[in-house]
């Protein structure tokens, strides 16, 4: 499929994340948002008010069959991702799908294998850390051999504690801490590892000190997971928390035979320290958007350039499928309190 110099984007889903992506794309050169699909009328009204000349759809099947766009951004609830990404490929659209690529391991691999049938299409799952500057620079150093052979990766996402009914409702259908939250850590570790290794086993445990109600959803508010690979030479450790008092703190450490790289060791909002009679302290970001919202724009620009100019991008759909397999196995281990096999389909 050929595209004009300007990438015509259709957006399926126009909620919390969809509107962030649309606002980013409206600021970008060589991208035009030409169609939006949502099942919520107020969101379509927002799209009409916000985007010049946009066409709106309430039905995904009608939307994806439209010839008004060449690439689609899928930013709908996770349960729709598998079928919508596959339908988009069959309609000859390039695809950027929000994480996770699918809600369960089998569906994630369905998407990956289907994508192999469309080598002329660019299909990816967005993980913004692949475009966060310190992560990109760390990956370069690791590829360059600066820390030797990677033996251990540990990564965390700790989110600011949020007191609201909305948050509890969100957790209920989120898929669990390792699939919803730590999937970013799992993908970041796979990105930094940079090798196509097959995950083998997963063990996890967690607590509900802050949110006992999460037990009803078979979830935890603090969770720790350990993953091994078939080659037996790398350990992955992920930690997620919904209960961070001081803000959002994403941190990743990679240990190699010759050294170590620590990414975002402190939750620093900006390069500014405040000193007074209590000592010296820094300000922490409240959410990942404050910490590295710019990466959401960079990943979309990378998607554009991948399609328009065939420029190499950091996306990896196989890693996206592996990340779901690992996240699902960690949830399985949490539920059964045993070592789980990571299912690769
Ligand atoms: N990368 C990140 O850090 C990050 C952060 C937040 C959310 N997300 C992902 O973004 C996606 C959307 O999350 P959200 O918080 O914006 O959800 P949301 O509930 O705010 O929005 C969902 C949108 O999907 C639309 N929708 C629902 N069913 C549909 C259907 N069948 N066909 C077409 N549209 C349909 C709704 O109308 C709505 O516009 C999820 O996959 C989530 O995991 C990613």
Short mmCIF file of N, CA and C and ligand atoms in Angstrom, two decimals, residues 12-18 37-40 43 60 75-78 80-81 84 98-100 126 128 180 184 288 296, ligand 1:
data_model
loop_
_atom_site.label_atom_id
_atom_site.label_comp_id
_atom_site.label_asym_id
_atom_site.label_seq_id
_atom_site.Cartn_x
_atom_site.Cartn_y
_atom_site.Cartn_z
N UNK A 12 -9.35 4.71 16.59
CA UNK A 12 -10.44 3.96 17.20
C UNK A 12 -10.32 4.09 18.71
N UNK A 13 -11.26 4.78 19.33
CA UNK A 13 -11.20 5.04 20.77
C UNK A 13 -10.81 6.49 20.98
N UNK A 14 -11.63 7.20 21.71
CA UNK A 14 -11.39 8.64 21.87
C UNK A 14 -11.64 9.01 23.33
N UNK A 15 -11.18 8.13 24.24
CA UNK A 15 -11.36 8.39 25.67
C UNK A 15 -10.13 9.07 26.23
N UNK A 16 -9.75 8.65 27.44
CA UNK A 16 -8.64 9.27 28.18
C UNK A 16 -7.35 9.28 27.33
N UNK A 17 -6.93 8.12 26.87
CA UNK A 17 -5.66 8.01 26.14
C UNK A 17 -5.82 8.44 24.68
N UNK A 18 -6.98 8.14 24.09
CA UNK A 18 -7.22 8.51 22.69
C UNK A 18 -7.09 10.01 22.50
N UNK A 37 -13.39 6.94 15.72
CA UNK A 37 -14.48 6.03 16.08
C UNK A 37 -14.59 5.96 17.60
N UNK A 38 -15.80 6.09 18.11
CA UNK A 38 -16.04 5.93 19.54
C UNK A 38 -17.48 5.50 19.73
N UNK A 39 -17.73 4.76 20.82
CA UNK A 39 -19.12 4.38 21.09
C UNK A 39 -19.78 5.41 22.01
N UNK A 40 -19.05 6.48 22.31
CA UNK A 40 -19.59 7.51 23.21
C UNK A 40 -19.80 8.82 22.43
N UNK A 43 -17.76 11.99 23.06
CA UNK A 43 -16.38 11.98 22.57
C UNK A 43 -16.33 12.31 21.07
N UNK A 60 -17.26 0.21 14.75
CA UNK A 60 -15.88 -0.08 14.34
C UNK A 60 -15.82 -0.70 12.94
N UNK A 75 -7.02 2.50 20.33
CA UNK A 75 -6.86 2.95 21.71
C UNK A 75 -8.19 2.74 22.45
N UNK A 76 -8.71 1.53 22.20
CA UNK A 76 -9.98 1.08 22.79
C UNK A 76 -9.64 0.19 23.99
N UNK A 77 -10.65 -0.25 24.78
CA UNK A 77 -10.34 -1.18 25.88
C UNK A 77 -9.64 -2.46 25.39
N UNK A 78 -8.78 -2.98 26.26
CA UNK A 78 -7.91 -4.12 25.89
C UNK A 78 -8.65 -5.29 25.27
N UNK A 80 -10.82 -5.52 23.16
CA UNK A 80 -11.10 -5.40 21.72
C UNK A 80 -9.84 -5.47 20.86
N UNK A 81 -8.66 -5.37 21.48
CA UNK A 81 -7.44 -5.17 20.68
C UNK A 81 -7.19 -6.28 19.66
N UNK A 84 -9.65 -6.14 16.69
CA UNK A 84 -9.58 -4.88 15.93
C UNK A 84 -8.25 -4.78 15.16
N UNK A 98 -2.44 0.50 21.24
CA UNK A 98 -2.00 0.77 22.61
C UNK A 98 -1.71 -0.55 23.32
N UNK A 99 -0.88 -0.49 24.34
CA UNK A 99 -0.58 -1.68 25.12
C UNK A 99 -1.81 -2.09 25.93
N UNK A 100 -2.02 -3.35 26.26
CA UNK A 100 -1.31 -4.51 25.72
C UNK A 100 -1.88 -4.87 24.35
N UNK A 126 2.35 0.11 21.15
CA UNK A 126 3.07 1.25 21.73
C UNK A 126 3.47 1.03 23.18
N UNK A 128 5.70 3.55 25.53
CA UNK A 128 6.43 4.81 25.44
C UNK A 128 7.86 4.76 25.95
N UNK A 180 -1.40 -5.02 33.57
CA UNK A 180 -1.78 -3.63 33.33
C UNK A 180 -0.63 -2.66 33.57
N UNK A 184 4.69 -2.55 31.26
CA UNK A 184 5.66 -1.55 30.80
C UNK A 184 7.08 -1.98 31.21
N UNK A 288 3.01 9.20 35.04
CA UNK A 288 3.97 8.96 33.96
C UNK A 288 3.87 10.05 32.90
N UNK A 296 5.20 9.82 24.39
CA UNK A 296 4.01 9.42 23.64
C UNK A 296 3.98 10.12 22.28
N1 LIG B 1 0.56 3.57 27.24
C1 LIG B 1 0.05 3.86 28.41
O1 LIG B 1 0.75 4.16 29.36
C2 LIG B 1 -1.45 3.82 28.57
C3 LIG B 1 -2.07 4.60 29.56
C4 LIG B 1 -3.45 4.53 29.67
C5 LIG B 1 -4.19 3.69 28.83
N2 LIG B 1 -3.53 2.93 27.90
C6 LIG B 1 -4.29 2.01 27.02
O2 LIG B 1 -5.16 2.76 26.18
C7 LIG B 1 -6.33 2.02 25.91
C8 LIG B 1 -7.56 2.88 26.20
O3 LIG B 1 -7.55 3.25 27.55
P1 LIG B 1 -8.37 4.55 28.04
O4 LIG B 1 -7.98 4.77 29.45
O5 LIG B 1 -8.22 5.65 27.05
O6 LIG B 1 -9.90 4.01 27.98
P2 LIG B 1 -11.24 4.86 27.91
O7 LIG B 1 -12.29 4.00 28.53
O8 LIG B 1 -11.06 6.24 28.43
O9 LIG B 1 -11.57 4.98 26.34
C9 LIG B 1 -11.95 3.87 25.56
C10 LIG B 1 -12.45 4.34 24.20
O10 LIG B 1 -12.75 3.19 23.41
C11 LIG B 1 -14.01 3.40 22.77
N3 LIG B 1 -14.60 2.10 22.51
C12 LIG B 1 -15.09 1.20 23.39
N4 LIG B 1 -15.53 0.13 22.73
C13 LIG B 1 -15.30 0.34 21.42
C14 LIG B 1 -15.54 -0.41 20.25
N5 LIG B 1 -16.08 -1.61 20.29
N6 LIG B 1 -15.16 0.12 19.06
C15 LIG B 1 -14.60 1.34 18.99
N7 LIG B 1 -14.36 2.10 20.07
C16 LIG B 1 -14.72 1.60 21.26
C17 LIG B 1 -14.80 4.22 23.76
O11 LIG B 1 -15.85 4.87 23.08
C18 LIG B 1 -13.71 5.18 24.23
O12 LIG B 1 -13.60 6.21 23.28
C19 LIG B 1 -6.23 0.74 26.75
O13 LIG B 1 -5.78 -0.30 25.92
C20 LIG B 1 -5.18 1.06 27.80
O14 LIG B 1 -4.45 -0.08 28.22
C21 LIG B 1 -2.20 3.01 27.75
#
